[in-house]
mmCIF file of C-alpha atoms and ligand atoms in Angstrom:
data_model
loop_
_atom_site.group_PDB
_atom_site.id
_atom_site.type_symbol
_atom_site.label_atom_id
_atom_site.label_comp_id
_atom_site.label_asym_id
_atom_site.label_seq_id
_atom_site.Cartn_x
_atom_site.Cartn_y
_atom_site.Cartn_z
ATOM 1 C CA UNK A 1 -8.645 0.572 -50.855
ATOM 2 C CA UNK A 2 -6.213 -0.313 -48.017
ATOM 3 C CA UNK A 3 -7.034 2.662 -45.351
ATOM 4 C CA UNK A 4 -9.787 2.425 -42.901
ATOM 5 C CA UNK A 5 -12.058 5.334 -42.592
ATOM 6 C CA UNK A 6 -10.772 8.009 -39.867
ATOM 7 C CA UNK A 7 -14.149 7.498 -37.955
ATOM 8 C CA UNK A 8 -13.634 3.662 -37.278
ATOM 9 C CA UNK A 9 -10.158 4.478 -35.755
ATOM 10 C CA UNK A 10 -12.053 5.052 -32.814
ATOM 11 C CA UNK A 11 -14.660 2.570 -32.829
ATOM 12 C CA UNK A 12 -13.473 -0.547 -30.275
ATOM 13 C CA UNK A 13 -11.913 -3.461 -31.736
ATOM 14 C CA UNK A 14 -14.104 -5.771 -29.705
ATOM 15 C CA UNK A 15 -17.772 -6.023 -28.795
ATOM 16 C CA UNK A 16 -18.227 -4.659 -25.436
ATOM 17 C CA UNK A 17 -14.468 -3.274 -24.984
ATOM 18 C CA UNK A 18 -14.237 0.477 -23.870
ATOM 19 C CA UNK A 19 -14.305 3.355 -26.586
ATOM 20 C CA UNK A 20 -10.570 4.202 -27.428
ATOM 21 C CA UNK A 21 -9.419 7.678 -25.803
ATOM 22 C CA UNK A 22 -8.997 10.517 -28.454
ATOM 23 C CA UNK A 23 -6.336 12.145 -26.420
ATOM 24 C CA UNK A 24 -3.462 10.601 -24.757
ATOM 25 C CA UNK A 25 -3.758 12.420 -20.896
ATOM 26 C CA UNK A 26 -0.483 14.000 -20.075
ATOM 27 C CA UNK A 27 0.112 12.126 -16.926
ATOM 28 C CA UNK A 28 3.248 12.831 -15.230
ATOM 29 C CA UNK A 29 5.577 9.896 -15.978
ATOM 30 C CA UNK A 30 9.380 11.137 -15.303
ATOM 31 C CA UNK A 31 10.330 7.951 -13.772
ATOM 32 C CA UNK A 32 9.070 4.425 -14.799
ATOM 33 C CA UNK A 33 10.223 2.310 -12.136
ATOM 34 C CA UNK A 34 10.959 -1.277 -12.806
ATOM 35 C CA UNK A 35 10.685 -3.983 -10.250
ATOM 36 C CA UNK A 36 10.400 -7.915 -10.490
ATOM 37 C CA UNK A 37 7.239 -9.049 -9.307
ATOM 38 C CA UNK A 38 8.700 -12.416 -8.708
ATOM 39 C CA UNK A 39 11.616 -11.191 -6.459
ATOM 40 C CA UNK A 40 9.742 -11.267 -2.982
ATOM 41 C CA UNK A 41 12.208 -8.615 -1.458
ATOM 42 C CA UNK A 42 11.360 -6.074 -4.323
ATOM 43 C CA UNK A 43 7.664 -6.920 -4.206
ATOM 44 C CA UNK A 44 7.506 -5.941 -0.635
ATOM 45 C CA UNK A 45 8.642 -2.615 -1.253
ATOM 46 C CA UNK A 46 6.221 -1.897 -3.881
ATOM 47 C CA UNK A 47 3.024 -0.691 -1.565
ATOM 48 C CA UNK A 48 5.459 1.900 0.234
ATOM 49 C CA UNK A 49 6.688 3.328 -3.222
ATOM 50 C CA UNK A 50 3.379 4.360 -4.297
ATOM 51 C CA UNK A 51 3.323 8.105 -4.344
ATOM 52 C CA UNK A 52 6.895 8.526 -4.310
ATOM 53 C CA UNK A 53 7.385 7.607 -8.212
ATOM 54 C CA UNK A 54 5.028 8.488 -11.064
ATOM 55 C CA UNK A 55 5.006 5.013 -12.512
ATOM 56 C CA UNK A 56 5.601 1.609 -11.115
ATOM 57 C CA UNK A 57 6.255 -1.097 -13.662
ATOM 58 C CA UNK A 58 6.070 -4.892 -13.143
ATOM 59 C CA UNK A 59 8.524 -6.448 -15.549
ATOM 60 C CA UNK A 60 7.888 -9.861 -16.847
ATOM 61 C CA UNK A 61 10.487 -9.724 -19.898
ATOM 62 C CA UNK A 62 13.955 -9.458 -19.869
ATOM 63 C CA UNK A 63 15.912 -9.591 -16.510
ATOM 64 C CA UNK A 64 13.523 -12.172 -14.814
ATOM 65 C CA UNK A 65 14.605 -15.744 -15.318
ATOM 66 C CA UNK A 66 12.694 -18.214 -17.572
ATOM 67 C CA UNK A 67 11.938 -20.292 -14.400
ATOM 68 C CA UNK A 68 10.325 -17.303 -12.798
ATOM 69 C CA UNK A 69 8.003 -15.860 -15.637
ATOM 70 C CA UNK A 70 5.103 -17.459 -14.151
ATOM 71 C CA UNK A 71 5.834 -16.151 -10.599
ATOM 72 C CA UNK A 72 6.655 -12.813 -12.076
ATOM 73 C CA UNK A 73 3.006 -12.798 -13.563
ATOM 74 C CA UNK A 74 1.081 -14.202 -10.546
ATOM 75 C CA UNK A 75 3.134 -11.994 -8.285
ATOM 76 C CA UNK A 76 2.036 -8.975 -10.394
ATOM 77 C CA UNK A 77 -1.564 -9.741 -10.055
ATOM 78 C CA UNK A 78 -1.233 -10.171 -6.316
ATOM 79 C CA UNK A 79 0.648 -6.964 -5.694
ATOM 80 C CA UNK A 80 -1.771 -5.130 -7.805
ATOM 81 C CA UNK A 81 -5.076 -6.632 -6.184
ATOM 82 C CA UNK A 82 -3.646 -5.801 -2.984
ATOM 83 C CA UNK A 83 -2.234 -2.361 -3.384
ATOM 84 C CA UNK A 84 -5.422 -0.258 -2.924
ATOM 85 C CA UNK A 85 -4.172 3.107 -4.157
ATOM 86 C CA UNK A 86 -1.879 1.952 -7.282
ATOM 87 C CA UNK A 87 -2.904 2.152 -10.922
ATOM 88 C CA UNK A 88 -6.154 3.206 -12.690
ATOM 89 C CA UNK A 89 -7.160 6.859 -11.522
ATOM 90 C CA UNK A 90 -6.621 5.705 -7.824
ATOM 91 C CA UNK A 91 -3.848 8.075 -7.051
ATOM 92 C CA UNK A 92 -0.839 9.706 -8.664
ATOM 93 C CA UNK A 93 1.195 6.414 -9.160
ATOM 94 C CA UNK A 94 0.522 4.582 -12.399
ATOM 95 C CA UNK A 95 0.623 0.578 -12.734
ATOM 96 C CA UNK A 96 2.395 -0.315 -15.903
ATOM 97 C CA UNK A 97 3.748 -3.542 -16.952
ATOM 98 C CA UNK A 98 6.480 -4.666 -19.391
ATOM 99 C CA UNK A 99 5.078 -7.969 -21.405
ATOM 100 C CA UNK A 100 7.133 -10.760 -22.866
ATOM 101 C CA UNK A 101 8.115 -10.445 -26.291
ATOM 102 C CA UNK A 102 5.291 -11.264 -28.917
ATOM 103 C CA UNK A 103 7.176 -14.426 -30.073
ATOM 104 C CA UNK A 104 7.684 -15.971 -26.708
ATOM 105 C CA UNK A 105 5.980 -18.652 -24.990
ATOM 106 C CA UNK A 106 4.853 -16.546 -22.295
ATOM 107 C CA UNK A 107 3.108 -13.472 -23.831
ATOM 108 C CA UNK A 108 -0.147 -14.674 -24.616
ATOM 109 C CA UNK A 109 -0.713 -15.835 -20.952
ATOM 110 C CA UNK A 110 0.960 -12.859 -19.647
ATOM 111 C CA UNK A 111 -1.960 -10.745 -21.488
ATOM 112 C CA UNK A 112 -5.032 -12.877 -21.030
ATOM 113 C CA UNK A 113 -4.241 -12.968 -17.020
ATOM 114 C CA UNK A 114 -3.323 -9.494 -16.404
ATOM 115 C CA UNK A 115 -6.250 -8.232 -18.487
ATOM 116 C CA UNK A 116 -8.612 -10.320 -16.981
ATOM 117 C CA UNK A 117 -7.688 -10.143 -13.624
ATOM 118 C CA UNK A 118 -6.144 -6.708 -12.970
ATOM 119 C CA UNK A 119 -6.914 -4.938 -16.085
ATOM 120 C CA UNK A 120 -8.748 -1.784 -14.499
ATOM 121 C CA UNK A 121 -5.812 -1.308 -12.459
ATOM 122 C CA UNK A 122 -3.245 -1.537 -15.398
ATOM 123 C CA UNK A 123 -2.634 2.007 -17.286
ATOM 124 C CA UNK A 124 -0.084 0.908 -19.730
ATOM 125 C CA UNK A 125 1.199 -2.051 -21.292
ATOM 126 C CA UNK A 126 4.839 -1.949 -22.495
ATOM 127 C CA UNK A 127 5.437 -4.062 -25.504
ATOM 128 C CA UNK A 128 9.156 -5.145 -25.999
ATOM 129 C CA UNK A 129 11.180 -5.565 -29.297
ATOM 130 C CA UNK A 130 8.447 -3.879 -31.548
ATOM 131 C CA UNK A 131 9.299 -4.372 -35.231
ATOM 132 C CA UNK A 132 6.353 -2.566 -36.995
ATOM 133 C CA UNK A 133 2.840 -1.342 -36.607
ATOM 134 C CA UNK A 134 1.381 -4.837 -37.325
ATOM 135 C CA UNK A 135 2.893 -5.968 -33.665
ATOM 136 C CA UNK A 136 0.965 -3.030 -32.412
ATOM 137 C CA UNK A 137 -2.523 -4.077 -34.199
ATOM 138 C CA UNK A 138 -2.002 -7.619 -32.817
ATOM 139 C CA UNK A 139 -1.621 -6.368 -29.147
ATOM 140 C CA UNK A 140 -4.509 -3.838 -29.703
ATOM 141 C CA UNK A 141 -7.153 -6.292 -30.769
ATOM 142 C CA UNK A 142 -6.328 -8.669 -28.377
ATOM 143 C CA UNK A 143 -6.545 -5.987 -25.839
ATOM 144 C CA UNK A 144 -9.798 -5.148 -26.831
ATOM 145 C CA UNK A 145 -11.066 -8.939 -26.870
ATOM 146 C CA UNK A 146 -9.872 -9.192 -23.164
ATOM 147 C CA UNK A 147 -11.090 -5.976 -22.076
ATOM 148 C CA UNK A 148 -14.579 -6.959 -23.139
ATOM 149 C CA UNK A 149 -13.940 -10.500 -21.672
ATOM 150 C CA UNK A 150 -12.895 -8.795 -18.152
ATOM 151 C CA UNK A 151 -15.390 -6.188 -18.292
ATOM 152 C CA UNK A 152 -12.487 -3.467 -18.087
ATOM 153 C CA UNK A 153 -13.968 -0.112 -18.197
ATOM 154 C CA UNK A 154 -11.286 1.916 -19.520
ATOM 155 C CA UNK A 155 -8.651 1.218 -22.377
ATOM 156 C CA UNK A 156 -5.291 0.021 -21.421
ATOM 157 C CA UNK A 157 -2.646 2.015 -23.301
ATOM 158 C CA UNK A 158 0.007 0.749 -25.295
ATOM 159 C CA UNK A 159 3.735 1.594 -25.009
ATOM 160 C CA UNK A 160 6.654 0.489 -27.437
ATOM 161 C CA UNK A 161 10.035 -0.026 -26.910
ATOM 162 C CA UNK A 162 12.367 0.970 -29.789
ATOM 163 C CA UNK A 163 14.834 -1.684 -29.593
ATOM 164 C CA UNK A 164 15.199 -3.098 -33.054
ATOM 165 C CA UNK A 165 16.680 -1.737 -36.212
ATOM 166 C CA UNK A 166 13.426 -2.289 -38.246
ATOM 167 C CA UNK A 167 11.522 -0.864 -35.268
ATOM 168 C CA UNK A 168 13.424 2.129 -35.794
ATOM 169 C CA UNK A 169 13.032 2.362 -39.409
ATOM 170 C CA UNK A 170 9.261 2.075 -38.799
ATOM 171 C CA UNK A 171 9.217 4.421 -35.695
ATOM 172 C CA UNK A 172 6.345 6.853 -37.480
ATOM 173 C CA UNK A 173 4.070 3.894 -38.482
ATOM 174 C CA UNK A 174 4.658 2.346 -34.987
ATOM 175 C CA UNK A 175 3.344 5.628 -33.434
ATOM 176 C CA UNK A 176 0.356 6.164 -35.388
ATOM 177 C CA UNK A 177 -0.453 2.333 -35.407
ATOM 178 C CA UNK A 178 -3.328 2.568 -32.647
ATOM 179 C CA UNK A 179 -5.386 5.132 -30.758
ATOM 180 C CA UNK A 180 -3.912 3.203 -27.643
ATOM 181 C CA UNK A 181 -0.566 4.412 -28.289
ATOM 182 C CA UNK A 182 0.786 6.186 -25.164
ATOM 183 C CA UNK A 183 4.464 6.373 -25.776
ATOM 184 C CA UNK A 184 7.825 4.910 -26.788
ATOM 185 C CA UNK A 185 11.116 4.573 -25.208
ATOM 186 C CA UNK A 186 14.417 3.777 -26.357
ATOM 187 C CA UNK A 187 15.517 0.471 -25.472
ATOM 188 C CA UNK A 188 19.254 1.085 -25.861
ATOM 189 C CA UNK A 189 20.534 -2.775 -24.858
ATOM 190 C CA UNK A 190 18.668 -4.937 -27.343
ATOM 191 C CA UNK A 191 18.631 -2.088 -30.129
ATOM 192 C CA UNK A 192 22.709 -2.194 -29.748
ATOM 193 C CA UNK A 193 22.694 -5.967 -30.360
ATOM 194 C CA UNK A 194 20.010 -5.816 -33.040
ATOM 195 C CA UNK A 195 21.929 -3.204 -35.050
ATOM 196 C CA UNK A 196 25.280 -4.973 -34.370
ATOM 197 C CA UNK A 197 26.812 -1.840 -32.571
ATOM 198 C CA UNK A 198 30.408 -2.986 -31.270
ATOM 199 C CA UNK A 199 29.364 -1.922 -27.532
ATOM 200 C CA UNK A 200 28.390 -3.964 -24.279
ATOM 201 C CA UNK A 201 26.748 -1.478 -22.102
ATOM 202 C CA UNK A 202 23.006 -0.648 -21.190
ATOM 203 C CA UNK A 203 22.567 2.663 -22.507
ATOM 204 C CA UNK A 204 24.939 5.695 -21.861
ATOM 205 C CA UNK A 205 27.808 6.861 -23.732
ATOM 206 C CA UNK A 206 31.004 4.867 -24.727
ATOM 207 C CA UNK A 207 34.603 6.580 -24.660
ATOM 208 C CA UNK A 208 35.613 5.228 -28.085
ATOM 209 C CA UNK A 209 32.634 7.339 -29.861
ATOM 210 C CA UNK A 210 34.403 10.612 -30.019
ATOM 211 C CA UNK A 211 35.677 13.428 -32.124
ATOM 212 C CA UNK A 212 39.145 15.181 -31.492
ATOM 213 C CA UNK A 213 40.403 18.566 -31.826
ATOM 214 C CA UNK A 214 42.527 19.554 -34.474
ATOM 215 C CA UNK A 215 46.207 19.064 -34.315
ATOM 216 C CA UNK A 216 47.891 22.394 -33.279
ATOM 217 C CA UNK A 217 50.955 23.023 -35.497
ATOM 218 C CA UNK A 218 50.649 19.715 -37.272
ATOM 219 C CA UNK A 219 51.454 17.572 -33.931
ATOM 220 C CA UNK A 220 48.936 14.828 -34.239
ATOM 221 C CA UNK A 221 50.435 13.139 -31.015
ATOM 222 C CA UNK A 222 50.060 16.517 -29.091
ATOM 223 C CA UNK A 223 47.597 17.617 -26.519
ATOM 224 C CA UNK A 224 44.360 17.530 -28.398
ATOM 225 C CA UNK A 225 40.814 17.471 -26.453
ATOM 226 C CA UNK A 226 38.438 14.713 -27.542
ATOM 227 C CA UNK A 227 34.725 14.991 -27.333
ATOM 228 C CA UNK A 228 32.720 12.217 -26.342
ATOM 229 C CA UNK A 229 29.449 11.979 -28.855
ATOM 230 C CA UNK A 230 26.179 10.779 -27.905
ATOM 231 C CA UNK A 231 25.518 7.196 -29.399
ATOM 232 C CA UNK A 232 21.639 7.593 -28.820
ATOM 233 C CA UNK A 233 21.536 11.253 -30.303
ATOM 234 C CA UNK A 234 19.934 10.171 -33.925
ATOM 235 C CA UNK A 235 17.488 7.581 -32.489
ATOM 236 C CA UNK A 236 16.143 9.753 -29.678
ATOM 237 C CA UNK A 237 15.703 12.757 -32.194
ATOM 238 C CA UNK A 238 13.952 10.239 -34.514
ATOM 239 C CA UNK A 239 11.843 8.776 -31.691
ATOM 240 C CA UNK A 240 10.760 12.343 -30.405
ATOM 241 C CA UNK A 241 9.736 13.495 -33.903
ATOM 242 C CA UNK A 242 7.680 10.388 -34.340
ATOM 243 C CA UNK A 243 5.941 10.797 -31.016
ATOM 244 C CA UNK A 244 5.197 14.437 -31.479
ATOM 245 C CA UNK A 245 3.604 13.941 -34.499
ATOM 246 C CA UNK A 246 1.452 11.306 -33.121
ATOM 247 C CA UNK A 247 0.454 13.106 -29.912
ATOM 248 C CA UNK A 248 2.075 10.644 -27.900
ATOM 249 C CA UNK A 249 5.132 10.592 -25.378
ATOM 250 C CA UNK A 250 8.904 9.585 -25.758
ATOM 251 C CA UNK A 251 11.193 8.367 -23.127
ATOM 252 C CA UNK A 252 14.820 7.642 -22.547
ATOM 253 C CA UNK A 253 15.180 3.914 -21.392
ATOM 254 C CA UNK A 254 17.554 1.902 -19.097
ATOM 255 C CA UNK A 255 20.837 3.562 -17.858
ATOM 256 C CA UNK A 256 22.619 0.303 -16.642
ATOM 257 C CA UNK A 257 25.499 2.047 -14.522
ATOM 258 C CA UNK A 258 23.694 2.338 -11.232
ATOM 259 C CA UNK A 259 26.679 3.809 -9.641
ATOM 260 C CA UNK A 260 27.326 6.516 -12.116
ATOM 261 C CA UNK A 261 24.816 8.671 -10.947
ATOM 262 C CA UNK A 262 26.333 11.628 -12.828
ATOM 263 C CA UNK A 263 26.314 10.348 -16.292
ATOM 264 C CA UNK A 264 22.836 9.067 -15.803
ATOM 265 C CA UNK A 265 21.661 12.498 -15.090
ATOM 266 C CA UNK A 266 23.586 14.016 -18.094
ATOM 267 C CA UNK A 267 21.970 11.391 -20.378
ATOM 268 C CA UNK A 268 18.712 11.858 -18.987
ATOM 269 C CA UNK A 269 18.958 15.877 -19.341
ATOM 270 C CA UNK A 270 19.891 15.518 -22.889
ATOM 271 C CA UNK A 271 16.720 13.286 -23.392
ATOM 272 C CA UNK A 272 14.482 15.776 -21.547
ATOM 273 C CA UNK A 273 15.799 18.918 -23.506
ATOM 274 C CA UNK A 274 15.087 16.904 -26.607
ATOM 275 C CA UNK A 275 11.684 16.291 -25.952
ATOM 276 C CA UNK A 276 11.631 13.288 -23.741
ATOM 277 C CA UNK A 277 9.044 13.168 -20.949
ATOM 278 C CA UNK A 278 10.783 10.820 -18.363
ATOM 279 C CA UNK A 279 12.958 7.996 -18.156
ATOM 280 C CA UNK A 280 13.233 4.205 -16.814
ATOM 281 C CA UNK A 281 14.497 3.849 -13.245
ATOM 282 C CA UNK A 282 16.426 0.437 -12.381
ATOM 283 C CA UNK A 283 17.089 1.630 -8.801
ATOM 284 C CA UNK A 284 15.629 3.810 -6.418
ATOM 285 C CA UNK A 285 18.779 6.040 -6.771
ATOM 286 C CA UNK A 286 17.679 6.926 -10.333
ATOM 287 C CA UNK A 287 13.891 7.860 -9.368
ATOM 288 C CA UNK A 288 15.214 10.978 -7.536
ATOM 289 C CA UNK A 289 17.388 11.981 -10.673
ATOM 290 C CA UNK A 290 14.449 11.351 -13.128
ATOM 291 C CA UNK A 291 11.934 13.481 -10.948
ATOM 292 C CA UNK A 292 14.687 16.064 -10.536
ATOM 293 C CA UNK A 293 15.795 16.175 -14.408
ATOM 294 C CA UNK A 294 12.293 15.888 -16.079
ATOM 295 C CA UNK A 295 10.749 18.745 -13.864
ATOM 296 C CA UNK A 296 11.358 22.293 -15.290
ATOM 297 C CA UNK A 297 13.905 23.905 -12.980
ATOM 298 C CA UNK A 298 12.906 27.129 -10.960
ATOM 299 C CA UNK A 299 15.088 29.144 -13.618
ATOM 300 C CA UNK A 300 13.359 27.787 -16.169
ATOM 301 C CA UNK A 301 9.864 28.520 -14.846
ATOM 302 C CA UNK A 302 10.919 32.044 -13.500
ATOM 303 C CA UNK A 303 11.971 32.714 -17.042
ATOM 304 C CA UNK A 304 9.214 31.312 -18.897
ATOM 305 C CA UNK A 305 6.662 33.324 -16.845
ATOM 306 C CA UNK A 306 8.437 36.267 -17.336
ATOM 307 C CA UNK A 307 8.000 35.988 -21.162
ATOM 308 C CA UNK A 308 4.527 34.997 -20.920
ATOM 309 C CA UNK A 309 3.652 38.231 -19.026
ATOM 310 C CA UNK A 310 5.798 40.366 -21.162
ATOM 311 C CA UNK A 311 4.321 38.897 -24.472
ATOM 312 C CA UNK A 312 0.918 39.962 -23.323
ATOM 313 C CA UNK A 313 -1.649 38.711 -26.224
ATOM 314 C CA UNK A 314 1.044 36.502 -27.593
ATOM 315 C CA UNK A 315 1.673 38.387 -30.713
ATOM 316 C CA UNK A 316 4.647 40.587 -31.742
ATOM 317 C CA UNK A 317 8.094 40.792 -30.188
ATOM 318 C CA UNK A 318 9.710 42.121 -27.033
ATOM 319 C CA UNK A 319 13.268 42.640 -25.806
ATOM 320 C CA UNK A 320 14.404 40.944 -22.629
ATOM 321 C CA UNK A 321 17.737 41.152 -21.028
ATOM 322 C CA UNK A 322 19.159 42.142 -24.901
ATOM 323 C CA UNK A 323 17.243 39.325 -26.263
ATOM 324 C CA UNK A 324 14.391 38.797 -29.014
ATOM 325 C CA UNK A 325 11.286 37.035 -27.575
ATOM 326 C CA UNK A 326 8.402 36.345 -30.053
ATOM 327 C CA UNK A 327 5.274 33.761 -30.814
ATOM 328 C CA UNK A 328 7.895 31.015 -30.953
ATOM 329 C CA UNK A 329 9.957 31.512 -27.943
ATOM 330 C CA UNK A 330 6.646 32.136 -25.811
ATOM 331 C CA UNK A 331 5.514 28.547 -27.325
ATOM 332 C CA UNK A 332 8.667 27.123 -25.938
ATOM 333 C CA UNK A 333 7.889 28.758 -22.830
ATOM 334 C CA UNK A 334 4.506 27.607 -22.798
ATOM 335 C CA UNK A 335 5.660 24.185 -22.989
ATOM 336 C CA UNK A 336 7.480 24.687 -19.524
ATOM 337 C CA UNK A 337 4.738 26.342 -17.796
ATOM 338 C CA UNK A 338 2.056 23.617 -18.898
ATOM 339 C CA UNK A 339 4.628 20.851 -18.067
ATOM 340 C CA UNK A 340 5.240 22.659 -14.608
ATOM 341 C CA UNK A 341 1.407 22.796 -13.911
ATOM 342 C CA UNK A 342 0.713 18.987 -14.560
ATOM 343 C CA UNK A 343 3.509 18.143 -12.232
ATOM 344 C CA UNK A 344 2.582 20.403 -9.657
ATOM 345 C CA UNK A 345 -0.910 19.034 -9.598
ATOM 346 C CA UNK A 346 0.404 15.644 -8.341
ATOM 347 C CA UNK A 347 3.596 16.601 -6.692
ATOM 348 C CA UNK A 348 2.961 19.046 -3.738
ATOM 349 C CA UNK A 349 6.965 19.713 -3.207
ATOM 350 C CA UNK A 350 7.098 21.100 -6.796
ATOM 351 C CA UNK A 351 3.941 22.802 -6.318
ATOM 352 C CA UNK A 352 5.167 24.784 -3.387
ATOM 353 C CA UNK A 353 8.434 25.409 -5.225
ATOM 354 C CA UNK A 354 6.859 26.748 -8.272
ATOM 355 C CA UNK A 355 4.279 28.805 -6.428
ATOM 356 C CA UNK A 356 6.933 30.941 -4.617
ATOM 357 C CA UNK A 357 8.618 32.004 -7.675
ATOM 358 C CA UNK A 358 8.471 35.809 -8.292
ATOM 359 C CA UNK A 359 8.669 37.215 -11.590
ATOM 360 C CA UNK A 360 10.952 40.298 -12.009
ATOM 361 C CA UNK A 361 10.074 42.753 -14.686
HETATM 362 C C1 LIG B 1 15.950 -2.560 -23.019
HETATM 363 O O1 LIG B 1 14.978 -3.395 -22.834
HETATM 364 C C2 LIG B 1 16.886 -2.554 -23.673
HETATM 365 O O2 LIG B 1 17.144 -3.414 -24.269
HETATM 366 O O3 LIG B 1 17.741 -1.422 -23.623
HETATM 367 MG MG1 LIG B 2 15.282 -4.874 -24.266
#
């Protein structure tokens, strides 16, 4: 017998650790804004960003120089301790961290220090380069031991980055590996390298990945429209299914071309339409884009509320503007209405926007 009893799944993995959650709360996390806690200029901006972004993430992994790893860890402890309204349930802005990879010389001290010193403020630990459920099991037990040691009252959740070929192959098992699993993000840069894709970018499309319109009158060199395809479609769709099946949340990841706000918006919107709840932000400019894209539009909510009203008890079918609406389209509309309510609860501007929507008959 290799499976544990379902009832044991929700028992703490260490004596004195808080009980695992039975459901992952749907807390808004449209933008996960990365900052380097070892960079004093960036760190100084953090307190003023609380309340303007759903998630602030202190990054300890890639993009932090080896010589700065300890400074980043200590910087994060300092910022978390000194910023009163950040993390835990102290306000709308969550505090996450991205720890170093599990095979690195830093990760053990990252976890020991962060959980025992700021464990009550830390909502989610993002684990990079996850290969399979065994990586989640390792972090799961260690977090429980450290929560017990540090007297942490609420379980710290785990977020996996999907950035290895093996991780993609195991994504369903990763999503189901622990009641701590909060979500999964696409890591297009590491994933491209690990898969040996022949690209050199951090996320986004590629002009070489295309299909071409058929030739007109056999003229293969004539004017033929090309359509760029999305390199990430397969992985995002697979990740969304794994997350939805496990009751956790999928995210796009980094979009490295900070200047191309137009293409970033397109890529974020594709992810939103496919089921993702948010994305990473690598620059304050991307927070605004993410907040807009991952919040249902006024038109979406107007239509969704109209369908909800027209469907009455939710059964049967009605015609609206020549289109058939039934239980299934109603359920889609409810996804948007529920999301709008969750967002309105923490975002006064959105609340005002959604509150003024008038439904047509
Ligand atoms: C993110 O970590 C990536 O590798 O894309
Ligand atoms: Mg990476």
